[in-house]
Protein backbone atom coordinates (compact mmCIF):
# COMPACT_ATOMS: atom_id res chain seq x y z
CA UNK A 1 -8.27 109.42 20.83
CA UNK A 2 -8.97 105.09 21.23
CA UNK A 3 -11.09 103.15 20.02
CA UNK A 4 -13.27 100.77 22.31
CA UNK A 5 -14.14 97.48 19.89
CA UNK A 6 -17.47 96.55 20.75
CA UNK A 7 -17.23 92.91 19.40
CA UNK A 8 -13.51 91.23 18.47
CA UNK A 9 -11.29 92.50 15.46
CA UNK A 10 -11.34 90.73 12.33
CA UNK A 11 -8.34 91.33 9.85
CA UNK A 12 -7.22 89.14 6.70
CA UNK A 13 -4.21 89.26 5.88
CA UNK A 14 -4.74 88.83 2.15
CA UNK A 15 -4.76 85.81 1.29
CA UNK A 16 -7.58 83.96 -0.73
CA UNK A 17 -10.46 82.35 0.42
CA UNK A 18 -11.49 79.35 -0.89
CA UNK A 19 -13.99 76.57 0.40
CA UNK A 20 -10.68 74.40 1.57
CA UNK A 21 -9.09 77.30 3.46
CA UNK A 22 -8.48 77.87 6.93
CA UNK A 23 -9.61 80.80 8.75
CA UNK A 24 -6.61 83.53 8.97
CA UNK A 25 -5.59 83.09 12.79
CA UNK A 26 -6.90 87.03 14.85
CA UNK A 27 -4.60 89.47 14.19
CA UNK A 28 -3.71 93.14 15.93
CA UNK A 29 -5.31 95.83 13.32
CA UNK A 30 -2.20 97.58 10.68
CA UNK A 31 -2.19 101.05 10.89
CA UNK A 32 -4.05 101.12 7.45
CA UNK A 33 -7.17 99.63 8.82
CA UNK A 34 -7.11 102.33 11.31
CA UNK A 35 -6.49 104.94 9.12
CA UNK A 36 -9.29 103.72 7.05
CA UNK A 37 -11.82 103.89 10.47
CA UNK A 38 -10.65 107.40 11.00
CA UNK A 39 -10.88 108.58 7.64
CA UNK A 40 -14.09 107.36 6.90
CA UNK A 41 -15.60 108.73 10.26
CA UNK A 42 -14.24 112.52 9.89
CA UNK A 43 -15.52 112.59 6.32
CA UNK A 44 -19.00 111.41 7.34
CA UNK A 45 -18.66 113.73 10.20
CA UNK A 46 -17.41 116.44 8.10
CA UNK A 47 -19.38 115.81 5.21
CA UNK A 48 -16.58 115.68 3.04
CA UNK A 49 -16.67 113.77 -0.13
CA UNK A 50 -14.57 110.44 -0.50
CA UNK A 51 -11.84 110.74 -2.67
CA UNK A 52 -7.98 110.86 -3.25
CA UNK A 53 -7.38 113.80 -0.96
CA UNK A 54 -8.67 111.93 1.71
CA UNK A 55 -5.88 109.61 1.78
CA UNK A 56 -3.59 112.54 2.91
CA UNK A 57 -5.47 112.53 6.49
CA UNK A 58 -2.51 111.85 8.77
CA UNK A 59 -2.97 108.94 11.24
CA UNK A 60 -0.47 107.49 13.85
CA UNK A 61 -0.88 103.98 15.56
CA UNK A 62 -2.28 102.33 17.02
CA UNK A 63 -0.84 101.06 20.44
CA UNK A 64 -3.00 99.66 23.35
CA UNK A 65 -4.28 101.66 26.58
CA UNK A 66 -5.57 100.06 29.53
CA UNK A 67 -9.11 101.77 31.31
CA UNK A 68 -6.57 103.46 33.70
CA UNK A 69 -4.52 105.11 30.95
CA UNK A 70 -1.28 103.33 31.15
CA UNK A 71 -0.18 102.14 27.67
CA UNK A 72 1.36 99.38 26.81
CA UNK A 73 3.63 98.66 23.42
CA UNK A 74 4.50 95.72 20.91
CA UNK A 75 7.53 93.68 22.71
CA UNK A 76 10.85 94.37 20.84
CA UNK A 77 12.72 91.47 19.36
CA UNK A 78 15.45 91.80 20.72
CA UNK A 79 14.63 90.35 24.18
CA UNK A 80 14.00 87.02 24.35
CA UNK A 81 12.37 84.94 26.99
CA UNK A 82 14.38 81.73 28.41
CA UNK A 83 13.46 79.37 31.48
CA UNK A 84 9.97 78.09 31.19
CA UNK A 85 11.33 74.62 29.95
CA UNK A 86 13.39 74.13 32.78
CA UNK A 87 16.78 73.70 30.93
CA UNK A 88 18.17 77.07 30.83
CA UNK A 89 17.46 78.11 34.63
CA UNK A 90 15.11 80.52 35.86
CA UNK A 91 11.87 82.26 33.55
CA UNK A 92 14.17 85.52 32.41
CA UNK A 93 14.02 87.76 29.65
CA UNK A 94 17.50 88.06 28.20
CA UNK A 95 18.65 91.00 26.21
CA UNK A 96 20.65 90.81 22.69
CA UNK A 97 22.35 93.79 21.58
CA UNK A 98 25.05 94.13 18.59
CA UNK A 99 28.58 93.13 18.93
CA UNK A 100 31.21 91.98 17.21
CA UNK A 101 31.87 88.22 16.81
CA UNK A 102 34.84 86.41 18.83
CA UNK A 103 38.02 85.35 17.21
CA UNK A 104 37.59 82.57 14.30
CA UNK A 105 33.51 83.30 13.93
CA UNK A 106 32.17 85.29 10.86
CA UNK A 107 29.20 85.39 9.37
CA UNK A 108 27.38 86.39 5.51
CA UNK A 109 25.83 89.87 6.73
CA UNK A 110 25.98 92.82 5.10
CA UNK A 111 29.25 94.80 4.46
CA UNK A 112 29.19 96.77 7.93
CA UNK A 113 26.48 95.70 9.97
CA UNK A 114 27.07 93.91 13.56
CA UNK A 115 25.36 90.41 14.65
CA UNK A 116 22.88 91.04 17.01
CA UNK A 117 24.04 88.26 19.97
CA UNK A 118 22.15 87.39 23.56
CA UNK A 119 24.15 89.47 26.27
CA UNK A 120 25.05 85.93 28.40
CA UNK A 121 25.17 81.88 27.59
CA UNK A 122 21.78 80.53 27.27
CA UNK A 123 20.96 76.40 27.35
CA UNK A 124 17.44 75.87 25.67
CA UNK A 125 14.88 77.35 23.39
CA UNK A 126 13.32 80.41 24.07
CA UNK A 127 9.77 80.50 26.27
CA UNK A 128 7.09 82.37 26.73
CA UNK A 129 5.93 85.55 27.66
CA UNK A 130 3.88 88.49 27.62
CA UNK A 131 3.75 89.72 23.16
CA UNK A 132 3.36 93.45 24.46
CA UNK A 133 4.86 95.40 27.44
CA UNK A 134 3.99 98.51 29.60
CA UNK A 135 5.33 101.67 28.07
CA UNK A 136 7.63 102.43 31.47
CA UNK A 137 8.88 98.99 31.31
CA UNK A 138 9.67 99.34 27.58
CA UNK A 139 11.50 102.62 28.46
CA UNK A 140 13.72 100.99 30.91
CA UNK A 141 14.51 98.09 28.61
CA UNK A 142 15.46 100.65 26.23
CA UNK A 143 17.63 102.76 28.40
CA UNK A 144 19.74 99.99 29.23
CA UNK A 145 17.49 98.63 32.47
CA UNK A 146 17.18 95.09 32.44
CA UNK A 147 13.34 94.03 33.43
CA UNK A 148 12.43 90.62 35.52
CA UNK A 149 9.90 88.66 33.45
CA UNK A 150 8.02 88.04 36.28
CA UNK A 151 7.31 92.42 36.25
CA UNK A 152 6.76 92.39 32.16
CA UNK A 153 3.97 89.52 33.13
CA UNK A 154 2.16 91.09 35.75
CA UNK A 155 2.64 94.56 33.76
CA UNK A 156 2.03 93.44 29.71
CA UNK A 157 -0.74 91.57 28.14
CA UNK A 158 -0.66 88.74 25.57
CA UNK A 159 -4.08 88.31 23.26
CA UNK A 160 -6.33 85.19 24.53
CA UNK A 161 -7.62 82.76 22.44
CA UNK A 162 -9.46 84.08 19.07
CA UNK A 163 -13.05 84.34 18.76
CA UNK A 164 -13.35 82.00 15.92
CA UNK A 165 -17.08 81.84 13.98
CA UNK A 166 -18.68 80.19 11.01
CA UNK A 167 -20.31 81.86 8.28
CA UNK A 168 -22.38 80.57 4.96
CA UNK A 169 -24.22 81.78 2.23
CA UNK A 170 -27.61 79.19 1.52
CA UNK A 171 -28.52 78.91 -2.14
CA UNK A 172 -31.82 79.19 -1.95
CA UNK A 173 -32.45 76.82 -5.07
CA UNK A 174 -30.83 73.92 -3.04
CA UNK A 175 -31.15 74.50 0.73
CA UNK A 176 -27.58 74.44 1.43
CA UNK A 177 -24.18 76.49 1.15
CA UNK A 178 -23.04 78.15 -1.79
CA UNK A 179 -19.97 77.04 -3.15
CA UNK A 180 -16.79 78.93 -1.69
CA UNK A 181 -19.09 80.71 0.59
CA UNK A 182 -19.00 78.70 4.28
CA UNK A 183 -16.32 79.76 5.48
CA UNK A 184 -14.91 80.87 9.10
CA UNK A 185 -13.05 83.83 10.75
CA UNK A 186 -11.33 84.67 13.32
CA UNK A 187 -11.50 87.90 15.50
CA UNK A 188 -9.11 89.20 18.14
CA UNK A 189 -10.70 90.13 21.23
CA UNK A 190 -9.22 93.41 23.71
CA UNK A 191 -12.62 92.71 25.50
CA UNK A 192 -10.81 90.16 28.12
CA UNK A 193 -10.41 91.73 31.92
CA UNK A 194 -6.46 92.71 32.17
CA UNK A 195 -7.95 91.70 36.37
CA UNK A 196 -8.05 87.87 34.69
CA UNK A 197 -4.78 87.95 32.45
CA UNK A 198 -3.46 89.27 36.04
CA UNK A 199 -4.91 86.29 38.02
CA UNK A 200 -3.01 84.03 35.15
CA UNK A 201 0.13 85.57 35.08
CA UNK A 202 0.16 85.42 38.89
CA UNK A 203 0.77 82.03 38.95
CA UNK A 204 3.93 82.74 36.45
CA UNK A 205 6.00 85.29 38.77
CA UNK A 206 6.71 85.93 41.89
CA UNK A 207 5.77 88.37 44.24
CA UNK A 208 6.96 91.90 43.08
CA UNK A 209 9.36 94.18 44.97
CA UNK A 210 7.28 96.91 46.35
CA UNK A 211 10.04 99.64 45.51
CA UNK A 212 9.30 98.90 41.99
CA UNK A 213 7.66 102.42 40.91
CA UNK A 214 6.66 100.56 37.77
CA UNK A 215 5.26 97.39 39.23
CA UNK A 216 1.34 97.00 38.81
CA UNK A 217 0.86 93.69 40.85
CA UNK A 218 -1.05 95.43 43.53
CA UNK A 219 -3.12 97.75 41.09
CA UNK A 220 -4.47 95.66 38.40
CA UNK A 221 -6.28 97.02 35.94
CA UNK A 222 -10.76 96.23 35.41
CA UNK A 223 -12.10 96.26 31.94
CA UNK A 224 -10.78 95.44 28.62
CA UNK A 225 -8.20 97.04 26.51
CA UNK A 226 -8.80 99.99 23.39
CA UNK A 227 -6.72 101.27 20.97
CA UNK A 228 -4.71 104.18 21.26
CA UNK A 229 -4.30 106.42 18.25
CA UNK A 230 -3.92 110.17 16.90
CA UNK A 231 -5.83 111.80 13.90
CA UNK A 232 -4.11 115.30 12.22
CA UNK A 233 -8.62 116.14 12.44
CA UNK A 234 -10.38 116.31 15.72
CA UNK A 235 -13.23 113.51 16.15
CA UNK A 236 -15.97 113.79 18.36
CA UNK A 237 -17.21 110.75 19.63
CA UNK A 238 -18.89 108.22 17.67
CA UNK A 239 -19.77 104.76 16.64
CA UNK A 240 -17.60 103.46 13.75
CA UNK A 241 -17.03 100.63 11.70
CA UNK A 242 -13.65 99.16 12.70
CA UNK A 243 -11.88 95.58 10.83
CA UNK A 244 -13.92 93.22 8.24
CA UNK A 245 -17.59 92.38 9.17
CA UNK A 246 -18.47 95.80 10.10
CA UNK A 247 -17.63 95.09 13.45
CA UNK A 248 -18.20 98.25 15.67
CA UNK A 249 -16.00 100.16 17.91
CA UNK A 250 -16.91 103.47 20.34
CA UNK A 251 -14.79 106.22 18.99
CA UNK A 252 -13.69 108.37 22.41
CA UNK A 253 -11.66 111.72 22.71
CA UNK A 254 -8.46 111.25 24.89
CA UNK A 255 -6.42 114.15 26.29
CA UNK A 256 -3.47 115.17 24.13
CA UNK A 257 -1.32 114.15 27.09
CA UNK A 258 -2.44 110.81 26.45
CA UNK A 259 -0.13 110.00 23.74
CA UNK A 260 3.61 109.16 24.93
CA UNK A 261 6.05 111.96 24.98
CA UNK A 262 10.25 111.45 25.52
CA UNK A 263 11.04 111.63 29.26
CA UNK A 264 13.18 114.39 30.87
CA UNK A 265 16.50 113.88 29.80
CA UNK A 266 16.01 110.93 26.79
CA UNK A 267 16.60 112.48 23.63
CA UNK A 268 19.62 114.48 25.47
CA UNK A 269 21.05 111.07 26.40
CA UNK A 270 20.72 110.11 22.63
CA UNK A 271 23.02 112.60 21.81
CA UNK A 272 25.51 111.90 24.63
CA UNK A 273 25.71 108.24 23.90
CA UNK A 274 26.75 108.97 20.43
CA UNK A 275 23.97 106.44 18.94
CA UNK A 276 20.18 105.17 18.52
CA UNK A 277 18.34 102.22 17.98
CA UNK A 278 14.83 102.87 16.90
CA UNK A 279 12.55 100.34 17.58
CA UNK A 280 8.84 100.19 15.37
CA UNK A 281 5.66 100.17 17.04
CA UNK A 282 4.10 99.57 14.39
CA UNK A 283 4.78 97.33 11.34
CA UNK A 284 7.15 99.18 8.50
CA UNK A 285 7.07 98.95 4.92
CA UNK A 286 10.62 99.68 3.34
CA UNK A 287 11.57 99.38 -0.52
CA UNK A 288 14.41 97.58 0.47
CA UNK A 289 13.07 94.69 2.51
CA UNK A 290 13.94 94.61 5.85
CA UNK A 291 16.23 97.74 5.81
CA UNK A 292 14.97 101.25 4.84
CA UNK A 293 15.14 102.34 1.54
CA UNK A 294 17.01 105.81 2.55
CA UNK A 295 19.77 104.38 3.24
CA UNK A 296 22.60 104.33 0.28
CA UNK A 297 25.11 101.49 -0.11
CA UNK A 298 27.06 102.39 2.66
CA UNK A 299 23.98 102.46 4.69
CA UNK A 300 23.77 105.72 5.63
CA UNK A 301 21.50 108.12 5.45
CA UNK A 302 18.51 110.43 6.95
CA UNK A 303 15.09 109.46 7.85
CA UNK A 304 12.76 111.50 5.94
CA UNK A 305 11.58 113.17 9.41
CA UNK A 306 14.37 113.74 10.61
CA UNK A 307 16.73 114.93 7.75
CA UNK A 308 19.02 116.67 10.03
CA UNK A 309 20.05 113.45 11.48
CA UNK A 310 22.29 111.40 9.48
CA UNK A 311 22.88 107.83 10.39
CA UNK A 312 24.95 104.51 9.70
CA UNK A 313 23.33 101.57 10.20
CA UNK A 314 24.92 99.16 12.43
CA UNK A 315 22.96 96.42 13.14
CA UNK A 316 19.08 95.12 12.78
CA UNK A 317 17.21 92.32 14.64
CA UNK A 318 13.70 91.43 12.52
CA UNK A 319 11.40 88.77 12.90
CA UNK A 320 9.66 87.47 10.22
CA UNK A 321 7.60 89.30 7.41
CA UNK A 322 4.07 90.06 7.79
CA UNK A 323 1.81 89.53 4.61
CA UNK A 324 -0.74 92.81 4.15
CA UNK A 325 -2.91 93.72 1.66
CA UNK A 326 -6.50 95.02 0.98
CA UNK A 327 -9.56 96.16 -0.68
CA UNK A 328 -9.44 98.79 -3.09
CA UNK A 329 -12.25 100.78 -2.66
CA UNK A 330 -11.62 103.63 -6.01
CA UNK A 331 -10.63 101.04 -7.77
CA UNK A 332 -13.01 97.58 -6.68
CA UNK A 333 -9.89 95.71 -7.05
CA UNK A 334 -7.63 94.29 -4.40
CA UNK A 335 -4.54 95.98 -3.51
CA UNK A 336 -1.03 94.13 -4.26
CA UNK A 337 0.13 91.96 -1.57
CA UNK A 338 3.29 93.43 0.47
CA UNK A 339 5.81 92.49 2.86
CA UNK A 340 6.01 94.32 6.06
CA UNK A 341 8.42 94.66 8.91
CA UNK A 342 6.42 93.45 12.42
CA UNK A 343 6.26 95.54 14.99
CA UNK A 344 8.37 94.99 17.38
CA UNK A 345 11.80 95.36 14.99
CA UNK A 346 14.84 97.29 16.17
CA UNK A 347 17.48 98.88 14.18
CA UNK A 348 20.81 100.20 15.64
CA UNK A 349 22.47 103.26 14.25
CA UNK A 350 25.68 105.46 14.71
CA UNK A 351 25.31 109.24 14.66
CA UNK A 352 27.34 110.64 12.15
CA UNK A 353 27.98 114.20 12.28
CA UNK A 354 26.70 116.74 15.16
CA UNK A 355 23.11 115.74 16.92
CA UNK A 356 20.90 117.60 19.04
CA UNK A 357 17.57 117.25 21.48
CA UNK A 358 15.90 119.23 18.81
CA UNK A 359 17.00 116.83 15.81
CA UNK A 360 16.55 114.00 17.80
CA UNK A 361 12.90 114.82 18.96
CA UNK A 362 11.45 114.91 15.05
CA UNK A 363 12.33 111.00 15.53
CA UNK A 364 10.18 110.67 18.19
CA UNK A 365 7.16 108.03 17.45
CA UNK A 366 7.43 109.31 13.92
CA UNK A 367 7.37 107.13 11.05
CA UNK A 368 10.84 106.06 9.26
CA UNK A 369 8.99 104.53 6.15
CA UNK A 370 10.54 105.27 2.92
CA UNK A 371 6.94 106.41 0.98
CA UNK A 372 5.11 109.50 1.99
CA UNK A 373 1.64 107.71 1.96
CA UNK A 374 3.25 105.06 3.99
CA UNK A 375 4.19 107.63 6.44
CA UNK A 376 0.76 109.60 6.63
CA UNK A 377 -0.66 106.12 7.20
CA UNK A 378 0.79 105.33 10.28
CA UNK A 379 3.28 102.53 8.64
CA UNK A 380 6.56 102.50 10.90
CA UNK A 381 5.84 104.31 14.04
CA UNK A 382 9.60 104.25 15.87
CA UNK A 383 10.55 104.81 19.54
CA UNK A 384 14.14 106.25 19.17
CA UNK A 385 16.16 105.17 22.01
CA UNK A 386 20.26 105.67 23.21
CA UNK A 387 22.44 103.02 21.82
CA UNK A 388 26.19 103.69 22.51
CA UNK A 389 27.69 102.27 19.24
CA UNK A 390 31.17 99.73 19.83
CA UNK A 391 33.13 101.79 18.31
CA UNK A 392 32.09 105.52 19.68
CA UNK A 393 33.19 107.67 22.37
CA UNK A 394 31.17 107.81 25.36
CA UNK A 395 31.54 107.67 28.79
CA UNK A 396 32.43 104.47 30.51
CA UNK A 397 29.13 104.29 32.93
CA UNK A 398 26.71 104.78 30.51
CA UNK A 399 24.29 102.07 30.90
CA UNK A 400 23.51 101.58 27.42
CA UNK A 401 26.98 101.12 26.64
CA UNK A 402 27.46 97.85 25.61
């Protein structure tokens, strides 16, 4: 099913308001707000009382979908955009991928975990370029494809500007605000034409091959942008409260087809190349920071939907924490802040022991969070992906061999 905002997004990240604070920059919704949305809108539909057990409604996402169905995903970190400053040659996105360090380097990781290192020499700072990506051309990245930047423009989508506004409160003893209570927010807005991001990013990149099956420079897309996202209940549609504000967003059935499935072949090449790399599509919450909690010392271990996968952690490329928190509702108290893993993270692991399509498909977009709630939630959503690890035995023209 999506969900079509009808006005832009607004999500806090936590942190306290006060009458000297700045408004919390727009944000893409956590899984938890959507998970809330959905919850709240089957229970009213179902007329189901609100309580505990409603907590166990499984939720996935959410990603973004464009009027014309083709989805697009968070941009993993490990590709990195170079050029736009002129000092490190043409706009490119470069690719880094784990490897061992040359002769006479070392570093304070971890006791058996690779540094992640760009594929080729790079003068400059990294540039711009588009935050998420078309599903197909996050596939090929993944499979060991390397993508122009000029196609991940024309084909991805970076939020505009946010929709800032000012709010008060007017004592009504005085005439003017209440203490604490002018304040502003800001909302992210999926209302903006992809047709006008298109005419933008035109200028960017160049003309696209036309052999490109992928390349949607000569089909751009009209309307705005909805979230993409999958209830355990069927929904009918509906208007529902979505973010802070009770902002409103169209609740619309989508065709189970809708929501991504492996491609011929990909979980059998996961197998073959003898490793994974799992990258999250939406943000994780581990107990052990920016590692999962299943894994033991030797960091191994088996993702709690997959356990008849067991894996060795190789390598990990992570951006920054995210602060999250909340409301709680059962409790009119707020929730305890937490640290989570953007979107957009990849981890690398070898495949110990024997693997399988079957074993590898209960990774697919499934959630490697450590808690159960977490998990149900949507926390964590991963796009497994073949990784041939340095040290393993696989065939010399594998392209994701590194």
């Amino acid at each position: 099913m999506s969900l079509d905002p009808l006005a832009p997004i607004i999500v806090r990240s936590g942190r306290p308001m006060s009458a000297h604070a700045d408004a919390d920059p727009a944000q893409f919704p956590p899984p938890s707000t959507i998970a809330g949305c959905l919850r709240t809108a089957w229970a009213r539909a179902a007329g189901r009382l609100f309580g505990p057990e409603l907590a166990q409604l499984a939720v996935g996402g959410p990603l973004l979908v464009r009027e014309d169905g083709r989805i697009l995903a968070p941009k993993p970190v490990d590709a990195l955009y170079f050029g736009r400053d002129g000092k490190s040659g043409s706009p490119r996105c470069v690719r880094a991928r784990p490897r061992p360090f040359g002769g006479g380097c070392g570093a304070d990781l971890p006791e058996g975990l690779l540094p992640v290192q760009l594929t080729e020499k790079v003068k400059g700072k990294p540039g711009d370029g588009p935050t998420w990506w078309s599903w197909h051309d996050l596939l090929d990245f993944r499979g060991g494809i390397d993508v122009p930047l000029d196609r991940l423009w024309r084909n991805g989508w970076s939020p505009p500007g946010g929709d800032r506004r000012t709010h008060v409160s007017i004592d009504p003893s005085s005439g003017s605000a209440k203490a604490g209570a002018l304040y502003e927010t800001e909302g992210l807005d999926l209302g903006e034409s992809p047709v006008a991001f298109h005419t933008r990013a035109a200028g960017r990149a160049a003309a696209a091959s036309p052999a490109d099956p992928y390349d949607d420079a000569d089909n751009p897309s009209s309307g705005g942008l909805r979230l993409l996202v999958r209830c355990a209940e069927a929904l009918a549609p509906a208007l529902v409260h979505l973010g802070g504000k009770r902002r409103l967003a169209a609740l619309e059935p989508e065709p189970d087809d809708r929501w991504p499935a492996p491609p011929d072949g990909w979980l059998e090449r996961i197998c073959h190349a003898g490793g994974l790399c799992l990258t999250l599509l939406t943000p994780g919450v581990f107990s052990a920071g920016y590692r999962p909690g299943w894994l033991d010392a030797a960091l191994t271990g088996s993702p709690p939907e997959a356990p008849g996968l067991t894996l060795r952690l190789r390598a990990a490329a992570v951006a920054r924490w995210q602060p999250h928190s909340g409301w709680d509702l059962a409790r009119s108290q707020p929730r305890p802040a937490r640290k989570l893993v953007p979107a957009g993270a990849t981890y690398w692991f070898e495949v110990l022991g024997a693997c399988d399509a079957n074993a590898a498909a209960a990774l697919w977009l499934a959630s490697v969070c450590d808690e159960a709630q977490d998990r149900v939630d949507g926390f964590g959503l991963a796009l497994p992906g073949p990784w041939a690890p340095p040290t393993g035995q696989t065939r010399s023209d594998d392209p994701t061999h590194p």
